[in-house]
Coordinates of C-alpha atoms in Angstrom, one line a residue:
X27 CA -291.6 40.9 -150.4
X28 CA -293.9 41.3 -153.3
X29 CA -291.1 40.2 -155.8
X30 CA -290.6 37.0 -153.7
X31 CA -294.3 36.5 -154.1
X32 CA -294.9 37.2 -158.0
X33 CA -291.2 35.2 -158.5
X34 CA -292.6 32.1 -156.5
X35 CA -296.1 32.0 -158.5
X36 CA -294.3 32.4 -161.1
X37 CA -292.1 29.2 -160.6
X38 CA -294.8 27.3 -159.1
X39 CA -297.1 27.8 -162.7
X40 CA -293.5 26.9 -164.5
X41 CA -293.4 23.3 -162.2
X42 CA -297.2 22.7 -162.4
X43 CA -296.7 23.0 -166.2
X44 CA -293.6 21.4 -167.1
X45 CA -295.3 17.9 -164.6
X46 CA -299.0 18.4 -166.6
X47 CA -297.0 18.4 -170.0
X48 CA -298.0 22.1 -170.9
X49 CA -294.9 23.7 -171.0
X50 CA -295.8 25.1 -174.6
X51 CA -298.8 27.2 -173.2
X52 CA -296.5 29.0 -170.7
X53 CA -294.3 29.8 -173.4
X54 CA -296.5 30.7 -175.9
X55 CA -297.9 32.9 -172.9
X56 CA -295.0 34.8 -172.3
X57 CA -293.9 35.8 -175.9
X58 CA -298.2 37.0 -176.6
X59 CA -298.8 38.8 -173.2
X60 CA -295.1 40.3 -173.1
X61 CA -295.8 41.7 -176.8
X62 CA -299.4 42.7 -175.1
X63 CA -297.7 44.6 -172.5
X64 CA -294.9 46.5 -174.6
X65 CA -298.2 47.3 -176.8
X66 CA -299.8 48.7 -173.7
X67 CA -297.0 50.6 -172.7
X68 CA -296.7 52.5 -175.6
X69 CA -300.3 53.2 -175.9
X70 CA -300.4 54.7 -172.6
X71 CA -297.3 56.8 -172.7
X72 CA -298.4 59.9 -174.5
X73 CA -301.2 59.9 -171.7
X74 CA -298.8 59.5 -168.9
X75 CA -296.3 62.1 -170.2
X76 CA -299.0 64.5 -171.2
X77 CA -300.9 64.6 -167.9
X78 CA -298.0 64.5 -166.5
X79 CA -296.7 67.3 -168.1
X80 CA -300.0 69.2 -167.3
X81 CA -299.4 69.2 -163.4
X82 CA -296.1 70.3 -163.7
X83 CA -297.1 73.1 -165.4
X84 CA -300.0 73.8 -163.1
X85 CA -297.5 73.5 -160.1
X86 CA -295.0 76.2 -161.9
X87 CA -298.1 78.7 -162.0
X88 CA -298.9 78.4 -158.4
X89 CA -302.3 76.7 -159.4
X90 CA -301.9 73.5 -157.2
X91 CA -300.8 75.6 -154.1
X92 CA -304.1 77.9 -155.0
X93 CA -305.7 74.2 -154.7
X94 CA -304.0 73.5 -152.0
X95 CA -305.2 76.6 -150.3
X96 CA -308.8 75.6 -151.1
X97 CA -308.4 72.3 -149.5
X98 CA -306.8 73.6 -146.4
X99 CA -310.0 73.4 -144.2
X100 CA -310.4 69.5 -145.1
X101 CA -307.1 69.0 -144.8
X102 CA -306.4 70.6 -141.6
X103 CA -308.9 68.3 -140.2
X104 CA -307.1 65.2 -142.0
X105 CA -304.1 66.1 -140.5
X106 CA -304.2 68.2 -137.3
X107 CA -300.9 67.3 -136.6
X108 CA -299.1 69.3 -140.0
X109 CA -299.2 73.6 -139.4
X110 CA -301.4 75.2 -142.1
X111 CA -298.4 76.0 -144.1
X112 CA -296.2 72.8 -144.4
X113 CA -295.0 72.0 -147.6
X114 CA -296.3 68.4 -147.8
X115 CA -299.5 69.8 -147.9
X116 CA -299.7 71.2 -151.1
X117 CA -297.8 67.9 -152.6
X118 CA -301.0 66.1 -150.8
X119 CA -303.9 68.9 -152.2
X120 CA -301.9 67.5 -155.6
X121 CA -302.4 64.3 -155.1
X122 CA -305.5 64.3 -154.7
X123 CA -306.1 66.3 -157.8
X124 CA -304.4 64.1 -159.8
X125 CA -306.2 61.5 -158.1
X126 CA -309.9 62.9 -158.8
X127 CA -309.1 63.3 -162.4
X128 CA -307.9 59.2 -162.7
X129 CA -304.1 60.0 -163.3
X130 CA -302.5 57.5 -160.9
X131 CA -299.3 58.0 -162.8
X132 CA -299.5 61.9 -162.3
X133 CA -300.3 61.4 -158.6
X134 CA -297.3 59.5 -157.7
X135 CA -294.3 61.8 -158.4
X136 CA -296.6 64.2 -155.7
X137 CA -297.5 61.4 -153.4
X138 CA -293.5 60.8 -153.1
X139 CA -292.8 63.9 -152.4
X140 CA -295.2 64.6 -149.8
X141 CA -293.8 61.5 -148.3
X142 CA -290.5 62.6 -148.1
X143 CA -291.5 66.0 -146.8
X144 CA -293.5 64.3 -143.9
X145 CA -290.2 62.3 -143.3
X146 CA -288.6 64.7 -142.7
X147 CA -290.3 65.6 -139.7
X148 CA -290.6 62.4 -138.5
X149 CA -288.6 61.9 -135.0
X150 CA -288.8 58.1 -135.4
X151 CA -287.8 57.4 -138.8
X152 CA -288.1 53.4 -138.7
X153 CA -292.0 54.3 -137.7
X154 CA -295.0 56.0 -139.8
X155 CA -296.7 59.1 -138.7
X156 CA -300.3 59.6 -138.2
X157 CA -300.2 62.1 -141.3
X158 CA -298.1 59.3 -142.9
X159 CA -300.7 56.5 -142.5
X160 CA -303.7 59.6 -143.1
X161 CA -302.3 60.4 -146.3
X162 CA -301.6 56.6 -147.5
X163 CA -305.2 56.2 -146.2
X164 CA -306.5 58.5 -148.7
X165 CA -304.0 58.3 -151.7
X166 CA -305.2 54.6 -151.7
X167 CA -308.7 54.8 -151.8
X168 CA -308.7 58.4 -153.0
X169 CA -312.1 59.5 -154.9
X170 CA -311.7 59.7 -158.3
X171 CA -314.2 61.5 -160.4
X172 CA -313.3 60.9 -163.8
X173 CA -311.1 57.8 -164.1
X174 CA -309.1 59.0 -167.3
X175 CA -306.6 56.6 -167.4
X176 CA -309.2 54.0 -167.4
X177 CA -311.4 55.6 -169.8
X178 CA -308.5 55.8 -172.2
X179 CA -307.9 52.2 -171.5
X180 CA -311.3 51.3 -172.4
X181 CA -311.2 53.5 -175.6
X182 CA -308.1 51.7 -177.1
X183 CA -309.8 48.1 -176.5
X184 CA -312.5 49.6 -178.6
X185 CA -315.5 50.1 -175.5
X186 CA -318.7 51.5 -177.3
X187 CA -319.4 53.5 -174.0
X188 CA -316.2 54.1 -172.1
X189 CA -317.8 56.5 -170.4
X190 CA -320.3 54.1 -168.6
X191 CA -318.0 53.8 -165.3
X192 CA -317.8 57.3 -164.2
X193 CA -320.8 56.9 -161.8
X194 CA -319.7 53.7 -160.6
X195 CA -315.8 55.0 -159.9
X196 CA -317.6 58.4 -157.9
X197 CA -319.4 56.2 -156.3
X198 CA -316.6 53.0 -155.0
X199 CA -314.2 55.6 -154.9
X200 CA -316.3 57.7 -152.4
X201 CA -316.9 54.5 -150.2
X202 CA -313.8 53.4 -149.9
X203 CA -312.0 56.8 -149.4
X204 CA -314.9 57.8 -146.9
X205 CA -314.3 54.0 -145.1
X206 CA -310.4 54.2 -144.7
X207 CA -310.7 57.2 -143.3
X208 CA -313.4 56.9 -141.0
X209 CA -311.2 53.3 -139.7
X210 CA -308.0 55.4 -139.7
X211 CA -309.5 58.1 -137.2
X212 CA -311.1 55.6 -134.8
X213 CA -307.8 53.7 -135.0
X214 CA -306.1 56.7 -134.7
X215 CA -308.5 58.1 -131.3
X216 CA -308.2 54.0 -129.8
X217 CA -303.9 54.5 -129.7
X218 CA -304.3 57.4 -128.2
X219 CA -306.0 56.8 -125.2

């Protein structure tokens, strides 16, 4: 659906121009911004594959199921419906992490999988789950504590401070995280009765 939606903006801004007689700016749009975002791209890579990289690791040495472990009483309250020890649970303690420290792109290979596990136990496959819509919830507007990826951003545009929105991301992140899940559980206790 989103693809439908980007693809008729997209020919909308084409017709608008081509009948206002700025055809020229759309293409001299494209070939700028598409150079822009290779640039971008490749900036961000060794970011990406390094983080990345990092949680892997930390998932071979057991680290992220010792997280995992630590976050066990939140997340058994999260998610009263997943036993202590289900596997998605440790994929969603990782999330989070990755999460908290900014790295969207680390997150979602963990955020996946947790989904698939949580699918798996899913009798009505065409439907969410509670946990399903809990987690998705909180991977959404999950608190973030140091927003690396956008620090880095900020760093490669040449930011004097691009430190300055670590308060401000604690904070929005907190709000939002601590709003979707307050509207998820009375949500959740309204179906159920």
């Amino acid at each position: 659906m989103v693809n439908v939606i980007w693809a008729g903006l997209i020919f909308i801004a084409i017709i608008y121009s081509f009948f206002t007689g700025q055809i020229d700016v759309i293409n001299s749009g494209i070939l700028t911004h598409g150079k822009s975002g290779v640039n971008l791209i490749l900036e961000m890579m060794p970011l990406i594959v390094l983080w990345t990289g990092i949680m892997k690791i930390a998932e071979k040495a057991g680290l992220l199921n010792s997280f995992a472990r630590l976050l066990n009483p939140i997340l058994s309250k999260l998610f009263p419906s997943l036993p202590g020890n289900h596997k998605a649970l440790g994929y969603i303690a990782s999330n989070i992490g990755a999460n908290m420290l900014g790295l969207g792109s680390a997150a979602t290979p963990f955020g996946l999988k947790a989904m698939d596990e949580l699918q798996k136990d899913n009798p009505r496959k065409s439907e969410a789950t509670e946990a399903m819509i809990t987690f998705l919830v909180l991977n959404t507007g999950g608190v973030t504590i140091i927003p690396t990826t956008v620090i880095a951003l900020r760093i490669m545009r040449g930011s004097i401070n691009p430190t300055e929105i670590i308060i401000t991301s604690i904070l929005a992140t907190t709000v939002s995280s601590l709003s979707g899940l307050l509207l998820d559980y009375f949500i959740r206790r309204r179906n159920r009765r």
